[in-house]
Tab-separated table of C-alpha atoms in Angstrom:
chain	number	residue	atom	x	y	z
A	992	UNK	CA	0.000	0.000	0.000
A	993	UNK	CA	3.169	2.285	0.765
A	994	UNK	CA	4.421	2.060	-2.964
A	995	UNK	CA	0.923	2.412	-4.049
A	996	UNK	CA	0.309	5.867	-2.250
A	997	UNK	CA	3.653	7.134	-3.164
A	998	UNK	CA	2.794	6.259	-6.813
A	999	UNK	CA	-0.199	8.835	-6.585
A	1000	UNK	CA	1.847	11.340	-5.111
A	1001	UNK	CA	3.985	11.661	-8.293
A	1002	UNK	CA	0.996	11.586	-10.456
A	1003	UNK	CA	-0.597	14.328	-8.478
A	1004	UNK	CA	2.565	16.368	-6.716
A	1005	UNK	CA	3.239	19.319	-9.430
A	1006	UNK	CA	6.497	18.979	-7.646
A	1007	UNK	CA	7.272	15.791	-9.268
A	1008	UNK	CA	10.175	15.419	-11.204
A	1009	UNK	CA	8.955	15.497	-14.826
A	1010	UNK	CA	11.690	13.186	-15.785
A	1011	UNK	CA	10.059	10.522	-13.194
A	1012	UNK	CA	6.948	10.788	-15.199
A	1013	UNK	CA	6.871	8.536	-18.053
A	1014	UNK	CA	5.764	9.971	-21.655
A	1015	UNK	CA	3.823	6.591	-22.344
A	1016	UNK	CA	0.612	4.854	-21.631
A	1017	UNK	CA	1.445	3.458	-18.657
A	1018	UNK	CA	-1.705	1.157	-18.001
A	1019	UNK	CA	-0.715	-0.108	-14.693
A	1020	UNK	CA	0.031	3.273	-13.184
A	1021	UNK	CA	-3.594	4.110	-15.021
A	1022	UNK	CA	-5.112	0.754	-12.972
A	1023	UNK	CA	-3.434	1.974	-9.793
A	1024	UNK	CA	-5.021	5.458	-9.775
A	1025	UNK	CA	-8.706	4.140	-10.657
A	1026	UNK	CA	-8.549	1.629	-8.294
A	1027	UNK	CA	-7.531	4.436	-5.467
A	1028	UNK	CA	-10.874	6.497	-6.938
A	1029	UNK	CA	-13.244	3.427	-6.662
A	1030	UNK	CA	-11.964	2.904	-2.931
A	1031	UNK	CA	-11.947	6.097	-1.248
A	1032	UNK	CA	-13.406	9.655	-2.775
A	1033	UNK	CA	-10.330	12.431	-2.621
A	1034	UNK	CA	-11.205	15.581	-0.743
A	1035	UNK	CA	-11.526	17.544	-3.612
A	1036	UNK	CA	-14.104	14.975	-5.197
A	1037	UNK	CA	-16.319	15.249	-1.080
A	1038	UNK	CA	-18.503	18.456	-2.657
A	1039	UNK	CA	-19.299	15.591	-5.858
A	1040	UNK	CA	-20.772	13.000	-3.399
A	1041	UNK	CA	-24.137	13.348	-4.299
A	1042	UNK	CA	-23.027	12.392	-7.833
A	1043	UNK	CA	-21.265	8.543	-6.118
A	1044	UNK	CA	-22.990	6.563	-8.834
A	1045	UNK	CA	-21.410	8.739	-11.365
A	1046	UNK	CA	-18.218	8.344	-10.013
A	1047	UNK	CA	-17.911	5.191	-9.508
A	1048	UNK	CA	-19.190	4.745	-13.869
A	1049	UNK	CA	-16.033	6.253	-15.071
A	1050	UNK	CA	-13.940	4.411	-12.251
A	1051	UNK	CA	-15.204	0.771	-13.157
A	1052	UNK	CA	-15.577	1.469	-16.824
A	1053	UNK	CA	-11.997	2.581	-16.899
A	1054	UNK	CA	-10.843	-0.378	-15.346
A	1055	UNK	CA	-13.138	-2.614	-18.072
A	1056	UNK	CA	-11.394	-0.679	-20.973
A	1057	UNK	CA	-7.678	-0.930	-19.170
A	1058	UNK	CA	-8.799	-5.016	-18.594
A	1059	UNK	CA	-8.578	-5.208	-15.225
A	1060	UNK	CA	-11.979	-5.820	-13.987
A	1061	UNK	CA	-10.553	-8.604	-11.819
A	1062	UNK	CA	-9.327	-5.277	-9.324
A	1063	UNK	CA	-13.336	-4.872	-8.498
A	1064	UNK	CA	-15.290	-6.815	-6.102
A	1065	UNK	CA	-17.795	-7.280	-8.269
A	1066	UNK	CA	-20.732	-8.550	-5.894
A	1067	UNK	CA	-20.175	-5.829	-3.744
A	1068	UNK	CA	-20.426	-3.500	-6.347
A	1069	UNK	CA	-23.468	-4.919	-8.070
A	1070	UNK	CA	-25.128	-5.094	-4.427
A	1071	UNK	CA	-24.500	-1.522	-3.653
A	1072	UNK	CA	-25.793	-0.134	-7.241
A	1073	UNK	CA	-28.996	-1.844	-6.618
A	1074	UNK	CA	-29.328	-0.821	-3.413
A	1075	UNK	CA	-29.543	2.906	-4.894
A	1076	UNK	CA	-32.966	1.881	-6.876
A	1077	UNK	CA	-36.313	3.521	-5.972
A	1078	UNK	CA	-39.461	1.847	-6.127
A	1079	UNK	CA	-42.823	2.587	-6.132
A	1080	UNK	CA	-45.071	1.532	-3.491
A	1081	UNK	CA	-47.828	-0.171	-5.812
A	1082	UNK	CA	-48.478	0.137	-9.551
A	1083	UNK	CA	-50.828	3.365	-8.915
A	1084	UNK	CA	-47.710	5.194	-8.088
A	1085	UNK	CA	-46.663	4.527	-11.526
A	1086	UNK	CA	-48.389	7.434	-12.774
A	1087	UNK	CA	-47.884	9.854	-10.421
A	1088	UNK	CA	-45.223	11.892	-12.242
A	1089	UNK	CA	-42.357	10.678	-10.509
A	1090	UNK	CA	-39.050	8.720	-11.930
A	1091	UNK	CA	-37.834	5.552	-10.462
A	1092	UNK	CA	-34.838	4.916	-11.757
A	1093	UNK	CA	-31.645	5.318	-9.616
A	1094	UNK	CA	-30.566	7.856	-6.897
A	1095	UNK	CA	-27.054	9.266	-7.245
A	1096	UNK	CA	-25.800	8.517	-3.769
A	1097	UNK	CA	-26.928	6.938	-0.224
A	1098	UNK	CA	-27.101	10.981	0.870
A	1099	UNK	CA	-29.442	11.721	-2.227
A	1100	UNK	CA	-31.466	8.997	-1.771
A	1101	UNK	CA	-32.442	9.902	2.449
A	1102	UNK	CA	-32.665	13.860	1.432
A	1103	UNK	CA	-35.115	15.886	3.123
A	1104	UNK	CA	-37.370	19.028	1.924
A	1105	UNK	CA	-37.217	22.374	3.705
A	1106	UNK	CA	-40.004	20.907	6.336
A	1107	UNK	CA	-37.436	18.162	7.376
A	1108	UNK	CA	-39.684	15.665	5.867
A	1109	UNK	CA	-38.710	12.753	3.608
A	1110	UNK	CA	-38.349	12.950	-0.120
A	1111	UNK	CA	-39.827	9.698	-1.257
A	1112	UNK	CA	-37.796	9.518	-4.754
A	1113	UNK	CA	-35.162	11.638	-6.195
A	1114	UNK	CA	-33.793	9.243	-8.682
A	1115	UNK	CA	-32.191	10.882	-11.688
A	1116	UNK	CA	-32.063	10.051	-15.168
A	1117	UNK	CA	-27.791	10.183	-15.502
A	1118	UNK	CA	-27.564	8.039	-12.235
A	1119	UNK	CA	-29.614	5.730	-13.691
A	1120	UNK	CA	-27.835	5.410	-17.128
A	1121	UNK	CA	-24.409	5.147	-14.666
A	1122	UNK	CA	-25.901	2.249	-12.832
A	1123	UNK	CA	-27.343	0.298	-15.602
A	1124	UNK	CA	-23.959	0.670	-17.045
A	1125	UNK	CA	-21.888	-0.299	-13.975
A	1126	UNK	CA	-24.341	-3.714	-14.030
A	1127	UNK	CA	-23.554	-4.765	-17.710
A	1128	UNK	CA	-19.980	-3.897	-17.204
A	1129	UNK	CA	-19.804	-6.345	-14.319
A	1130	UNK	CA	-22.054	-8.892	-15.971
A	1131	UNK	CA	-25.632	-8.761	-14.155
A	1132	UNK	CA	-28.370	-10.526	-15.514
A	1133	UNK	CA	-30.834	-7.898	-16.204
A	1134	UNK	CA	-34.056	-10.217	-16.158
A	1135	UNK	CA	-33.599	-9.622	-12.794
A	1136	UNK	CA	-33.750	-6.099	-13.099
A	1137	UNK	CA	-37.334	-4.236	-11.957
A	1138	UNK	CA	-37.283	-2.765	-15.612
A	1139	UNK	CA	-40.874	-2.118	-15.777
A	1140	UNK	CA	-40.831	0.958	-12.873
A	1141	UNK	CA	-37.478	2.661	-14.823
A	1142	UNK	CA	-39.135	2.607	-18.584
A	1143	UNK	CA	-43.090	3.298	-17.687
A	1144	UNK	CA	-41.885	6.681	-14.844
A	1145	UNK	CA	-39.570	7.157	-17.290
A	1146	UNK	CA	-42.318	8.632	-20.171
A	1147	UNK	CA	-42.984	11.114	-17.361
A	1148	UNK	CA	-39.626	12.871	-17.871
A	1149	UNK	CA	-39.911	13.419	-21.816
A	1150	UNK	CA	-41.501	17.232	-22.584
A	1151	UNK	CA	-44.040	17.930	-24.831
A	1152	UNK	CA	-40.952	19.073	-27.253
A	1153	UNK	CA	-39.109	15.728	-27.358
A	1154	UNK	CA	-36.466	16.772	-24.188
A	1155	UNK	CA	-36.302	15.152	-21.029
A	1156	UNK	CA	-36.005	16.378	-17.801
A	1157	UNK	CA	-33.669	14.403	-15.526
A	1158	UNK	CA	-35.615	14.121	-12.455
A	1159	UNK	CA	-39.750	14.622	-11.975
A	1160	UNK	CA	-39.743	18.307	-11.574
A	1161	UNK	CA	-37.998	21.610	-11.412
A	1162	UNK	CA	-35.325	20.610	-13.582
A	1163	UNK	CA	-33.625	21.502	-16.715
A	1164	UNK	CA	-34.066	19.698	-19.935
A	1165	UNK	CA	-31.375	19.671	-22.831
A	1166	UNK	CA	-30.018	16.639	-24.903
A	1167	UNK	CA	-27.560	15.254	-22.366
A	1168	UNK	CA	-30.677	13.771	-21.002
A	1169	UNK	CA	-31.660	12.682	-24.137
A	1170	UNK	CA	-29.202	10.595	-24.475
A	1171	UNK	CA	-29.784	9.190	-21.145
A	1172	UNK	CA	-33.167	7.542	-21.806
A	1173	UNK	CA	-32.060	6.408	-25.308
A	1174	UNK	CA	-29.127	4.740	-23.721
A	1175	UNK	CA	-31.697	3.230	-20.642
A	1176	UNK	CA	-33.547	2.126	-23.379
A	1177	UNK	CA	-30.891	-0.100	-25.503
A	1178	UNK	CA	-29.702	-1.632	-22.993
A	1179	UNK	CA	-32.780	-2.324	-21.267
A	1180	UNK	CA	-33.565	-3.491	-25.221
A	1181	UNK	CA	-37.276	-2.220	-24.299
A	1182	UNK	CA	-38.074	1.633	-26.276
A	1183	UNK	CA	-41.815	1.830	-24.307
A	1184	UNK	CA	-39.899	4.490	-22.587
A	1185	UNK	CA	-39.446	7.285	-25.018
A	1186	UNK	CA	-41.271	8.756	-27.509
A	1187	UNK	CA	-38.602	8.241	-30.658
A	1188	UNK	CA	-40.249	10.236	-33.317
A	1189	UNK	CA	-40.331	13.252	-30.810
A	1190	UNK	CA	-36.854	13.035	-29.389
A	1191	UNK	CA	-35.943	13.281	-32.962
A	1192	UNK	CA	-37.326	16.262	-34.078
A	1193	UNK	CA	-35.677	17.684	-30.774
A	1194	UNK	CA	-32.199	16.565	-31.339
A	1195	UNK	CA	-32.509	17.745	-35.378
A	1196	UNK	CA	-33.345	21.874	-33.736
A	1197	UNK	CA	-30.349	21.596	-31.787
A	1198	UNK	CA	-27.884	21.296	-34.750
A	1199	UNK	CA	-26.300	25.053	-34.939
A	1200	UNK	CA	-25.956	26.915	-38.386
A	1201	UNK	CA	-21.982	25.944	-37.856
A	1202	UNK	CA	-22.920	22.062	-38.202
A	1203	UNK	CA	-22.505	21.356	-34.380
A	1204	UNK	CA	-25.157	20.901	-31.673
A	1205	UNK	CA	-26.022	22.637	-28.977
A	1206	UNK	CA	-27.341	21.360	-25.538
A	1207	UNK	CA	-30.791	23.091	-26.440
A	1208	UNK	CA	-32.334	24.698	-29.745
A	1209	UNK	CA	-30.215	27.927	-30.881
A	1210	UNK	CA	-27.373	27.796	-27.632
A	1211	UNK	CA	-24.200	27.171	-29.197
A	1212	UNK	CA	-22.404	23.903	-30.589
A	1213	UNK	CA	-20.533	21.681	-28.054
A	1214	UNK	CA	-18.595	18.810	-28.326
A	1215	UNK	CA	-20.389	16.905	-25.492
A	1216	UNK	CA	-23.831	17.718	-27.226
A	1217	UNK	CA	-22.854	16.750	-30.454
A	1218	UNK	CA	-21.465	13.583	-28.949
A	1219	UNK	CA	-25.341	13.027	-26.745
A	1220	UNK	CA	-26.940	14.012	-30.445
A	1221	UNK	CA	-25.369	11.625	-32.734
A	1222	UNK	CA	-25.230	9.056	-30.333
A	1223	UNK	CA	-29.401	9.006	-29.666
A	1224	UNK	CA	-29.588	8.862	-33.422
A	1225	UNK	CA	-27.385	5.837	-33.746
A	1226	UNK	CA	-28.662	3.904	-30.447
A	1227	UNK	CA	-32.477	4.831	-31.628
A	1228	UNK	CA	-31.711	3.534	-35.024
A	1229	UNK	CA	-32.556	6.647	-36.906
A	1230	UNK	CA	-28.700	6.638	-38.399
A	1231	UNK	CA	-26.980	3.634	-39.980
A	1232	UNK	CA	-23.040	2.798	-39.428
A	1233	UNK	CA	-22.363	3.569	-43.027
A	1234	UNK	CA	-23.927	6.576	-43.231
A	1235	UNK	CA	-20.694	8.442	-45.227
A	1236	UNK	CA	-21.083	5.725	-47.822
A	1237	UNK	CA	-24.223	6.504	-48.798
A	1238	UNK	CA	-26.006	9.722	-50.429
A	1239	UNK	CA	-25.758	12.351	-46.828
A	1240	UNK	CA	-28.736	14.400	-48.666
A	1241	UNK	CA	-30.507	11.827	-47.462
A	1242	UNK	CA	-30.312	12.068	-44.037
A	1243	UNK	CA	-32.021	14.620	-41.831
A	1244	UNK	CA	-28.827	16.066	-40.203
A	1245	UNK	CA	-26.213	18.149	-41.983
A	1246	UNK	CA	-23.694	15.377	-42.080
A	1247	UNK	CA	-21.112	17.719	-43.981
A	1248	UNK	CA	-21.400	20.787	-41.668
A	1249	UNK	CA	-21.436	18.111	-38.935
A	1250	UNK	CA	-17.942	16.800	-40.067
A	1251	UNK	CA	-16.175	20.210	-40.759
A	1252	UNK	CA	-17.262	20.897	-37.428
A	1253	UNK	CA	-15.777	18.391	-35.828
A	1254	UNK	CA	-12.412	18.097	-37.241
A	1255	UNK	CA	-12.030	21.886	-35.861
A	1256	UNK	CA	-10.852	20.903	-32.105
A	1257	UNK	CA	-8.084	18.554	-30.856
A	1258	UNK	CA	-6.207	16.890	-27.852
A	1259	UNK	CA	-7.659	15.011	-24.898
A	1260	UNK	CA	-6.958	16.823	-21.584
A	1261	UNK	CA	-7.686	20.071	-19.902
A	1262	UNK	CA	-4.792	21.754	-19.951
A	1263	UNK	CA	-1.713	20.605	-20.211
A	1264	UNK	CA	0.692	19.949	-17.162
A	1265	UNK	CA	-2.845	20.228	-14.826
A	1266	UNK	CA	-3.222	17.787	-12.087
A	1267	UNK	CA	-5.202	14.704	-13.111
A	1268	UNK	CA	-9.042	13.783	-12.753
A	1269	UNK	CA	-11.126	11.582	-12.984
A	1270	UNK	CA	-13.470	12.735	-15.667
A	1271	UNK	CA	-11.091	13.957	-17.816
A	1272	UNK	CA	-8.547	10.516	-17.432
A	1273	UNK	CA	-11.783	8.625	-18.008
A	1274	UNK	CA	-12.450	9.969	-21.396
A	1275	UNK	CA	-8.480	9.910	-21.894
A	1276	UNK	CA	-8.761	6.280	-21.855
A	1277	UNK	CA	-11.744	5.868	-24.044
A	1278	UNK	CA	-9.723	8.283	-26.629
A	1279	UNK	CA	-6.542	5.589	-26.156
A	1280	UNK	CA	-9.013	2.740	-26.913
A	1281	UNK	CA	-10.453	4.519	-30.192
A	1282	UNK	CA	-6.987	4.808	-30.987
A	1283	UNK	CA	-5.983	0.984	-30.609
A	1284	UNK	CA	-4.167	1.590	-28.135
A	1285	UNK	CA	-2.510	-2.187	-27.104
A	1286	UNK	CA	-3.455	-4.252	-24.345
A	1287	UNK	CA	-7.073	-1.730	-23.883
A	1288	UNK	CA	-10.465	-3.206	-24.675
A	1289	UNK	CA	-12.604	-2.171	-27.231
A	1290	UNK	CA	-14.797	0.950	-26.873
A	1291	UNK	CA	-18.596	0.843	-27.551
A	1292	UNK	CA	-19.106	4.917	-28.520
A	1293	UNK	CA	-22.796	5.061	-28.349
A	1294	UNK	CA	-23.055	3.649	-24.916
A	1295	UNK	CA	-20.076	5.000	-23.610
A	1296	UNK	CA	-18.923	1.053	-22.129
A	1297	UNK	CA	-16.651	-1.613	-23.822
A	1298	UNK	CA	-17.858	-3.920	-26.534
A	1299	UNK	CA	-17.243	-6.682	-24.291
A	1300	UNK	CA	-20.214	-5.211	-21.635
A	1301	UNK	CA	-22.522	-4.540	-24.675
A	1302	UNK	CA	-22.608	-8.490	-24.819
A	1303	UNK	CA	-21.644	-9.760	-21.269
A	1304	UNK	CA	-24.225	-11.447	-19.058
């Protein structure tokens, strides 16, 4: 444990000596540092608790792509995800507006309103795409899954405009969550959930005049929007994996724009030199993967989890 705790001094000590740094993907030092997130949250990650399930995606997912899903105690894990899921009371409560999907944290999940009472549910649409995730990464048998609560509260969420709000009320709605309930619904392999037909007409008036997408109609193009746009399309079927091969007047996006768009920014990090984190190693990896990186799984884009989770039960 001594080696191991001096090993994330160097990666986080901007004292370090550069020259003890090495300039190659070193997948063990890579293994070491998720493993330390998955264990015990830093104290600059305590203000993030709320967002545990989150967390503890990009930890165990990063582990999956660097192949060493043998580091995670995977019963543990699978028991503790599940543990986060809020049900209703009886079938009636099915329509009462509320989401049951999965709460973000132990402390979300006990909250109380301004009268000190109980909140009954405040699942969220991202924790619950983070826990379904964290089960087919670690090989759970989703017949086992209480499905039917997740997909029927989860038509309460979707706007009269196609969006989706991420929780039951006073939220905001954009495409990240979108993407959310398109992803809930592959892998649930059950679309009951969403209303397809509207959720594309919202994700087609968020493409900007410069070819990119924006979180909402008219805001400004963004990498992580375009990425939650094209990504619905392709998980909801709407766009086929040859889709450059083929006549792009066709297709209800601005494919061109969409491309010239793209190949405008580059890199993976930050900032240089800037202390790691999670998030940003986390997509670092997935980037490596794309790349072909050796000795790294396979990377499943849409769903943001290897290829080998897309089929593992």
């Amino acid at each position: 444990m001594a080696e191991e705790d001096d090993e994330f001094r160097s990666l986080t000590d901007p004292e370090s000596d550069p020259d003890s740094i090495p300039m190659f993907f070193d997948r063990n030092r890579h293994i070491c540092y998720l493993e330390m997130m998955l264990e015990l949250i830093p104290s600059p990650y305590q203000s993030q608790e709320i967002n545990r399930l989150t967390l503890a995606y990009f930890a165990i997912s990063g582990l999956d792509i660097l192949r060493a899903l043998d580091r995670v105690d995977k019963e543990g894990v699978i028991n503790w995800v599940l543990s986060l899921q809020a049900h209703p009371r009886d079938e009636a409560e099915l329509s009462n507006g509320q989401f049951y999907g999965f709460h973000g944290s132990r402390s979300s999940q006990f909250q109380s309103n301004e009268n000190g009472d109980a909140i009954p549910n405040g699942s969220h649409l991202a924790s619950t795409y983070c826990a379904l995730s964290i089960l087919k990464i670690l090989g759970y048998d989703f017949s086992l899954l209480d499905s039917t609560s997740i997909l029927k509260s989860m038509k309460n969420l979707q706007q009269p405009d196609g969006s989706f709000m991420p929780i039951h009320s006073g939220a905001e709605t954009d495409l990240r969550f979108v993407y959310c309930a398109a992803a809930i619904s592959s892998m649930l392999e059950n679309w009951s959930g969403i209303d397809k037909e509207k959720a594309k007409e919202y994700i087609i008036n968020c493409q900007s005049y410069d070819g990119g997408f924006g979180l909402t109609p008219g805001s400004e193009s963004h990498g992580g929007a375009t990425y939650c746009a094209v990504a619905s399309l392709k998980l909801m079927g709407l766009i086929e994996d040859d889709i450059l091969s083929k006549s792009v007047s066709s297709c209800f996006i601005n494919v061109p724009m969409l491309l010239d768009w793209s190949l405008q920014y580059g890199g993976f990090g930050k900032i240089p030199e800037q202390l790691p984190d999670l998030y940003h190693a986390y997509y670092g990896f997935c980037a490596f993967s794309l790349l072909g990186e050796a000795d790294l799984s396979s990377f499943c884009v849409e769903l943001g989890i290897t290829n080998g989770a897309c089929t593992r039960l």
